Short mmCIF file of C-alpha atoms and ligand atoms in Angstrom, two decimals:
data_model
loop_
_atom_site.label_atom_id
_atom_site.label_comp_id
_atom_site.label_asym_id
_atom_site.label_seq_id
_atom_site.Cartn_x
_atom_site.Cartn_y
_atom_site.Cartn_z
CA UNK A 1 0.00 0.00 0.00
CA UNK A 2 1.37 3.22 -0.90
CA UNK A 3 0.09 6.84 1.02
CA UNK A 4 -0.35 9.70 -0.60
CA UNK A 5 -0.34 12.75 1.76
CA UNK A 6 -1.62 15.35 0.07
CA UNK A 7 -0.82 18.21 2.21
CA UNK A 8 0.72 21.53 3.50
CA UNK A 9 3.97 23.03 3.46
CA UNK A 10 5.54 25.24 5.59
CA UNK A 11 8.59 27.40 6.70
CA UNK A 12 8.08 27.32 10.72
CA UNK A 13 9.74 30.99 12.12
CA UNK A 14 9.66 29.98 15.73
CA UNK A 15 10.05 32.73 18.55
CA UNK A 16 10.86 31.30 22.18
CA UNK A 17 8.65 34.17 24.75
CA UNK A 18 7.89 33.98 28.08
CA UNK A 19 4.08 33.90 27.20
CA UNK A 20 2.30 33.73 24.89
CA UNK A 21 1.83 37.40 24.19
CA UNK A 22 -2.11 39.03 24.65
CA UNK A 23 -3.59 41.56 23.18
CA UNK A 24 -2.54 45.08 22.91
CA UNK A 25 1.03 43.54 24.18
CA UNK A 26 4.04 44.01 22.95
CA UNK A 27 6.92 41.46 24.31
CA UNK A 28 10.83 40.87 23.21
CA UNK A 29 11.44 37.39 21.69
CA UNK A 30 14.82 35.37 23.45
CA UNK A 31 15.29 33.78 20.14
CA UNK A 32 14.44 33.25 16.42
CA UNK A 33 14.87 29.34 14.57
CA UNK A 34 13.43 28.50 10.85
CA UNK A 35 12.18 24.61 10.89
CA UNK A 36 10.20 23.16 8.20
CA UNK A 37 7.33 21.99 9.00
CA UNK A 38 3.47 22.29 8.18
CA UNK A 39 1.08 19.84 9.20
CA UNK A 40 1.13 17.75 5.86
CA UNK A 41 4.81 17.60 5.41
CA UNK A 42 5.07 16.86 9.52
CA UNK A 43 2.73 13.73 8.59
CA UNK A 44 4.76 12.83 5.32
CA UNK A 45 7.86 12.63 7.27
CA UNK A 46 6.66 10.61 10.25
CA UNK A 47 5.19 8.03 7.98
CA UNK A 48 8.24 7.40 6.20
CA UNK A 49 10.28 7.81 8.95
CA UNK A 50 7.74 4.90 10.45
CA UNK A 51 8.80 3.27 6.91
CA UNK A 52 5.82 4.02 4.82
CA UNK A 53 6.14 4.23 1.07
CA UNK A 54 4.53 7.97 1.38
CA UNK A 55 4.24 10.30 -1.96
CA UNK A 56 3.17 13.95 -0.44
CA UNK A 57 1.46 16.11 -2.68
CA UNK A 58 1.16 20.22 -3.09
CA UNK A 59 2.58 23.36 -3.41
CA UNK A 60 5.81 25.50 -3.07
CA UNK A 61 6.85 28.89 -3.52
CA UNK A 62 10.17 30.04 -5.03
CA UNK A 63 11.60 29.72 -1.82
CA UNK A 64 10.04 26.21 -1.15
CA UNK A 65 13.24 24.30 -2.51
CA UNK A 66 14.35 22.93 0.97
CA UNK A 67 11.28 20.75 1.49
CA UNK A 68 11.88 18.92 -1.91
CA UNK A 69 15.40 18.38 -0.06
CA UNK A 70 14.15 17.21 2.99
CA UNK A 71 11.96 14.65 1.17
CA UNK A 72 14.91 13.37 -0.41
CA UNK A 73 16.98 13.03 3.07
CA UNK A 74 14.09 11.40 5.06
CA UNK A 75 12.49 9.14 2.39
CA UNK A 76 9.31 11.06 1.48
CA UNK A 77 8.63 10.86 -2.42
CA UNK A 78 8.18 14.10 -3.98
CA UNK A 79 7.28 13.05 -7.83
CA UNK A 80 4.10 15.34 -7.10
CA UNK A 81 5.47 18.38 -5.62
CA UNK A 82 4.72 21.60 -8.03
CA UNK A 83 6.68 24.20 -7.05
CA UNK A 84 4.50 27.35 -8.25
CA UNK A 85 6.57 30.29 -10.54
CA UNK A 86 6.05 33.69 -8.53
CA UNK A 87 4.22 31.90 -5.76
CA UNK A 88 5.46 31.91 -2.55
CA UNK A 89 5.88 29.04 0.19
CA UNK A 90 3.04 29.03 3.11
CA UNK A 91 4.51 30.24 6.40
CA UNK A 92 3.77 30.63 10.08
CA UNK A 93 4.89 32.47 12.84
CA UNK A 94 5.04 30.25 16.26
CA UNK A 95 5.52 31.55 19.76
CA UNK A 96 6.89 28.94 22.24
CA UNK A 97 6.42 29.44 25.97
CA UNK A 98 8.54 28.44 28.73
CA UNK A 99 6.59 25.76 29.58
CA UNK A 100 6.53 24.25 26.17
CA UNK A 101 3.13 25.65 25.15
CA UNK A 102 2.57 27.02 21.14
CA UNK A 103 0.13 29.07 19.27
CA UNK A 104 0.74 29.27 15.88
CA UNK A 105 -0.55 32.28 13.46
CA UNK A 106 -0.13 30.76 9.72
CA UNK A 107 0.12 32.53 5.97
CA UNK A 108 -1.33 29.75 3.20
CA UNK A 109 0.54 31.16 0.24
CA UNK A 110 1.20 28.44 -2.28
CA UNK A 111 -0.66 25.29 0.13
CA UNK A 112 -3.70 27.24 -1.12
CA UNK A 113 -2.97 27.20 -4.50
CA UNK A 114 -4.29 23.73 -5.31
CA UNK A 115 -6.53 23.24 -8.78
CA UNK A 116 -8.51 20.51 -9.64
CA UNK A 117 -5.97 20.08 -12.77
CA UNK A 118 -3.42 18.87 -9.96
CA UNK A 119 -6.06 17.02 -8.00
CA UNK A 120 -6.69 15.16 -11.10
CA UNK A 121 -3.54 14.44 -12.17
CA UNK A 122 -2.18 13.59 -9.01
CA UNK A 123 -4.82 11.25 -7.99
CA UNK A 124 -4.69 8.85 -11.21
CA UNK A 125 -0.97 7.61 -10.18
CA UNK A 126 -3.44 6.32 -6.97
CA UNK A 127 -5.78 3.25 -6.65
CA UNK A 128 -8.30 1.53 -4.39
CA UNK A 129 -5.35 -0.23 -2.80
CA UNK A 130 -3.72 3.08 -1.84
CA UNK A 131 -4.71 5.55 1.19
CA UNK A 132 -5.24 8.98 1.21
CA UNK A 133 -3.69 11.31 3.73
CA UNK A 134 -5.56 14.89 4.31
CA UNK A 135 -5.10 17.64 6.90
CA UNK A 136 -6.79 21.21 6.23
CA UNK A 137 -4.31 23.59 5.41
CA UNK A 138 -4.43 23.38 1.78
CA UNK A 139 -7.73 23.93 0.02
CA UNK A 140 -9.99 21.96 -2.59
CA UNK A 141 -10.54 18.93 0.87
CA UNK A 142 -14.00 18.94 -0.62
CA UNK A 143 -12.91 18.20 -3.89
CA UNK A 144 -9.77 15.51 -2.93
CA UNK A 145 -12.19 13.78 -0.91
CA UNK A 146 -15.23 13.07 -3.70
CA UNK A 147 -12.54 12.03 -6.01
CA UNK A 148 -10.24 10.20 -4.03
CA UNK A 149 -13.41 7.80 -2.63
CA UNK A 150 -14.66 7.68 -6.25
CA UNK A 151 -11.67 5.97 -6.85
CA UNK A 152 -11.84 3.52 -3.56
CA UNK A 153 -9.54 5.02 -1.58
CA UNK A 154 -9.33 4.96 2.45
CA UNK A 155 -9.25 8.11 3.29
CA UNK A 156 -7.73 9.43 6.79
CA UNK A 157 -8.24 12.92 7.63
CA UNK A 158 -6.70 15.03 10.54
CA UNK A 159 -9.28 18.17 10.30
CA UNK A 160 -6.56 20.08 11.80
CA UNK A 161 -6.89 23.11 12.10
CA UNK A 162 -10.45 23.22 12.41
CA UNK A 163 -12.53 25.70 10.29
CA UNK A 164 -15.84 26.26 8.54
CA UNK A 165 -14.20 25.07 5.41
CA UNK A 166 -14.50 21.94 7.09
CA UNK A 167 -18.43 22.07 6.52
CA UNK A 168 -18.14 21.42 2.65
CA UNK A 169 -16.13 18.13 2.87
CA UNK A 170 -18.23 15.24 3.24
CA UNK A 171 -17.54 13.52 5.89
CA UNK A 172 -19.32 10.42 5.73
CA UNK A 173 -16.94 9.52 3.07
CA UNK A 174 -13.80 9.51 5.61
CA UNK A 175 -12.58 6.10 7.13
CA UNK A 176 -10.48 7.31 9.58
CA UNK A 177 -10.00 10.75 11.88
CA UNK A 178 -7.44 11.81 13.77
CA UNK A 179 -7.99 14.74 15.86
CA UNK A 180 -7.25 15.96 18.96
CA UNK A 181 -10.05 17.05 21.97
CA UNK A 182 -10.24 20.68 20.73
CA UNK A 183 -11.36 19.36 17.26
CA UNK A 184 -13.21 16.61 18.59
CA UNK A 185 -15.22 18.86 20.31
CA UNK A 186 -15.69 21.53 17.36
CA UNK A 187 -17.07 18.25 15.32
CA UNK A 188 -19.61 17.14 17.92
CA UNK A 189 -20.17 19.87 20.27
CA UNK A 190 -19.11 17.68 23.14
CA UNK A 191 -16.37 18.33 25.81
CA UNK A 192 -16.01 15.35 27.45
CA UNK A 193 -13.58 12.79 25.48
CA UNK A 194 -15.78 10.04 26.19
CA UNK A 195 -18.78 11.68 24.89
CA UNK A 196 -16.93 12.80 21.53
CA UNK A 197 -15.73 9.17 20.76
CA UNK A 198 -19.50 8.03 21.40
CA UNK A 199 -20.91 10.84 18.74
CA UNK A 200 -18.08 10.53 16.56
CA UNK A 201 -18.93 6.93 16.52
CA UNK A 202 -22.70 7.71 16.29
CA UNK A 203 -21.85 10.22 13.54
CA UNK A 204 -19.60 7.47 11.86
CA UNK A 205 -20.38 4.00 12.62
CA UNK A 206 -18.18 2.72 9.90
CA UNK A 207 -14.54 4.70 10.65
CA UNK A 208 -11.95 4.37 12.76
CA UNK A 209 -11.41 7.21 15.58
CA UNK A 210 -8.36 8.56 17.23
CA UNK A 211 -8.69 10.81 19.87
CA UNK A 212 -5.49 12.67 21.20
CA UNK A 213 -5.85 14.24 24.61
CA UNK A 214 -2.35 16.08 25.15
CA UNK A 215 -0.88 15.24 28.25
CA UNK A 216 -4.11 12.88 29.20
CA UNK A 217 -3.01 10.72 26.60
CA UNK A 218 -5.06 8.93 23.40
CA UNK A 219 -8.04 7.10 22.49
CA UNK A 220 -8.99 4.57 20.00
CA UNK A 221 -12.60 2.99 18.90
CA UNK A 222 -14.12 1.51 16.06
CA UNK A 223 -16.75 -0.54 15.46
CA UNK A 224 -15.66 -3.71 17.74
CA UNK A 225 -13.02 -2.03 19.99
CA UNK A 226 -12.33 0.50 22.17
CA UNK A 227 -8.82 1.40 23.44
CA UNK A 228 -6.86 3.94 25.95
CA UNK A 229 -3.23 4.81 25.80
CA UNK A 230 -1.55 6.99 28.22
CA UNK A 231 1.15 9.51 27.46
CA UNK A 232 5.09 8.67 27.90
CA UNK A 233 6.31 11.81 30.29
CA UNK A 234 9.08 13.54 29.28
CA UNK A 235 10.54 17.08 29.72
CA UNK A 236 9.06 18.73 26.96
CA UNK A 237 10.83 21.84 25.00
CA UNK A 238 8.42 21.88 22.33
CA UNK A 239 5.58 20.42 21.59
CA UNK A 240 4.91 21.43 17.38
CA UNK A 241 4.56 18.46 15.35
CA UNK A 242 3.76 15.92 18.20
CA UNK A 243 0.16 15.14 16.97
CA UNK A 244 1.81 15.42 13.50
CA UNK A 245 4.14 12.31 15.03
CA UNK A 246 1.21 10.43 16.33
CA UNK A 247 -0.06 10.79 12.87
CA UNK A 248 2.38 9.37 11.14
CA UNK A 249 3.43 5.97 13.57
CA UNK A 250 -0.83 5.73 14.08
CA UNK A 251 -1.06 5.20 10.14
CA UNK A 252 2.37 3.19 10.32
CA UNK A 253 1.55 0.65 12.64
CA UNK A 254 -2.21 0.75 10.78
CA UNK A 255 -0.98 0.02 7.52
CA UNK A 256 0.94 -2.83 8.73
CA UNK A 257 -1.77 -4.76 10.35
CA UNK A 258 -0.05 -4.20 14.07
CA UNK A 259 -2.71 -5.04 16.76
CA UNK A 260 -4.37 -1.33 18.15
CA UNK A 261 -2.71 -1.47 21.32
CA UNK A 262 0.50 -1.94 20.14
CA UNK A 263 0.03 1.18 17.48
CA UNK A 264 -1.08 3.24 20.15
CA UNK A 265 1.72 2.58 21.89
CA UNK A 266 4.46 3.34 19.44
CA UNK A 267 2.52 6.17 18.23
CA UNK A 268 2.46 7.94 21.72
CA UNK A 269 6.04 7.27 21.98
CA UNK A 270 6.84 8.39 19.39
CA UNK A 271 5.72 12.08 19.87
CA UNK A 272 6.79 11.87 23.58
CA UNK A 273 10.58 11.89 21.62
CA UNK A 274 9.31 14.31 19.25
CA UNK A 275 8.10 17.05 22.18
CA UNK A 276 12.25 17.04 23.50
CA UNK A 277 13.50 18.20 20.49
CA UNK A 278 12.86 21.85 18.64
CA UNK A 279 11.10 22.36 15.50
CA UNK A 280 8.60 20.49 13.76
CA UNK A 281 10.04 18.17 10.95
CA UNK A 282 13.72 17.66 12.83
CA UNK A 283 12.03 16.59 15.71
CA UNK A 284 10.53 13.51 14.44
CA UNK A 285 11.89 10.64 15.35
CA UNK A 286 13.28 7.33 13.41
CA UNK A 287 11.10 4.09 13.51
CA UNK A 288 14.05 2.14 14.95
CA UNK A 289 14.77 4.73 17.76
CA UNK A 290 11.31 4.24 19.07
CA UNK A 291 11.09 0.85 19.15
CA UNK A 292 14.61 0.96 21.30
CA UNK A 293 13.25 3.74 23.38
CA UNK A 294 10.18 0.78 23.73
CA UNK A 295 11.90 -1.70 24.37
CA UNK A 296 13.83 0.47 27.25
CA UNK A 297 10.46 1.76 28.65
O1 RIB B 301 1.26 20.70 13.52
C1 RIB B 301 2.35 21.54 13.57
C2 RIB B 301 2.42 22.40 12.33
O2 RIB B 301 1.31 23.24 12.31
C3 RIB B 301 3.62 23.31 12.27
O3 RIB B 301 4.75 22.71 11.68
C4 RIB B 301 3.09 24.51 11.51
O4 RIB B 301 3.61 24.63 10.22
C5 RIB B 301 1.58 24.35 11.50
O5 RIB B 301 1.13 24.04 10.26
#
């Protein structure tokens, strides 16, 4: 099975702060890194770094060069990356806090930028055999999604971050979310993480559902099972990209037919390496580091 990730792109300018600043505010920053990162190309990199045969798909600036090279250095194939003439690369700006905490303000640019020409074309090097990888910073979902399950594909979707666009895809067409309990809750109106996996399942009797709960840990259920993982604790220095990490080792471990409990488990330990390390894509860790960091657990 081969995963196409069809997903965003972008250059991570990372400012460490005391706090996250509030309104009307105006604070000094104690430092400034670039990353790469972007949920889509977090994702892309975590499944191969799992050791997924992962194709990611959209759309760079000019300036967008170093992702193509980071595809090449971590495995991620990048036959279907466009890079667009004048356009420029999507960006965000992320404060980190000193106790690890983010908020992230992000710029599209050329993740928006998606036709239906590329859809197309991109989507007939894929069959009913392959999966389909979708997060929402790029636009056309709607669009992916009715063509994509047209064609047979399972579709996963992390509706990250959540947003009225959200509204046009259909949803009923999705075999398996990932989201974590802010989304969760945004999808059913529901706080408690119990209560979302029982509408989500209501909602979707026929897909799989992961529910990340930060430092409470993860949730699984589908039709016949119902798991709970709890988080690895670590000293976290930044958490960007850890759900990203999940992600990535969740649809890993899937894809390979590894018994839920077992996915969950690599998955969360995964991102508990990710959240010591800074940035988003050069945190991510390798598939055989985690299992030694399992085995030592
Ligand atoms: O999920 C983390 C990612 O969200 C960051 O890398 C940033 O680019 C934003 O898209």
């Amino acid at each position: 099975m081969k995963v196409l990730n069809i997903g965003s792109m972008n250059l991570d300018y990372v400012y460490s702060v005391d706090h996250i600043i509030q309104p009307g505010e105006t604070e000094a920053t104690g430092s400034r890194n670039t990353f790469l990162g972007g949920k889509g190309m977090n994702q892309s990199v975590a499944l191969a770094k799992a050791g997924v045969d992962v194709y990611h798909g959209g759309l760079i600036g000019e300036d967008g060069q170093p992702f193509l090279d980071a595809c090449k250095e971590h495995g991620v194939k990048s036959d279907f990356i466009q890079k667009i003439e004048g356009g420029v690369t999507g960006h965000t700006v992320i404060q980190i806090d000193k106790n690890a905490q983010n908020c992230i303000l992000l710029f599209g640019g050329a993740n928006q930028m998606l036709t239906e020409a590329y859809v197309d074309e991109v989507l007939s090097h894929f069959s009913s055999e392959d999966m389909l990888l979708l997060q929402n910073e790029v636009n056309m979902l709607p669009y992916i999604v009715d063509k994509a399950y047209e064609k047979g594909m399972q579709i996963a979707l992390n509706p990250s971050p959540y947003n009225e666009k959200l509204d046009a895809v259909d949803m009923k067409k999705i075999s398996i979310f990932l989201l974590n309990e802010v989304e969760g809750a945004q999808v059913t109106g529901l706080t408690d993480p119990e209560e979302i996996i029982a509408k989500m399942k209501e909602l979707f009797p026929h897909a799989k559902i992961v529910l990340t709960l930060g430092k409470d840990g993860a949730m699984y259920a589908d039709a016949e099972q119902k798991h709970y993982q709890p988080i690895f604790k670590v000293k976290a220095v930044d958490t960007t990209a850890a759900g990203d990490t999940f992600t990535g080792y969740f649809l890993a471990g899937l894809a390979e037919g590894m018994p839920i409990p077992d996915v969950l488990k690599m998955s969360a330990k995964a991102s508990s390496i990710a959240v010591t390390r800074a940035g988003a894509v050069p945190s991510i860790p390798l598939r055989a580091e985690v299992e030694e960091a399992l085995k030592e657990a």
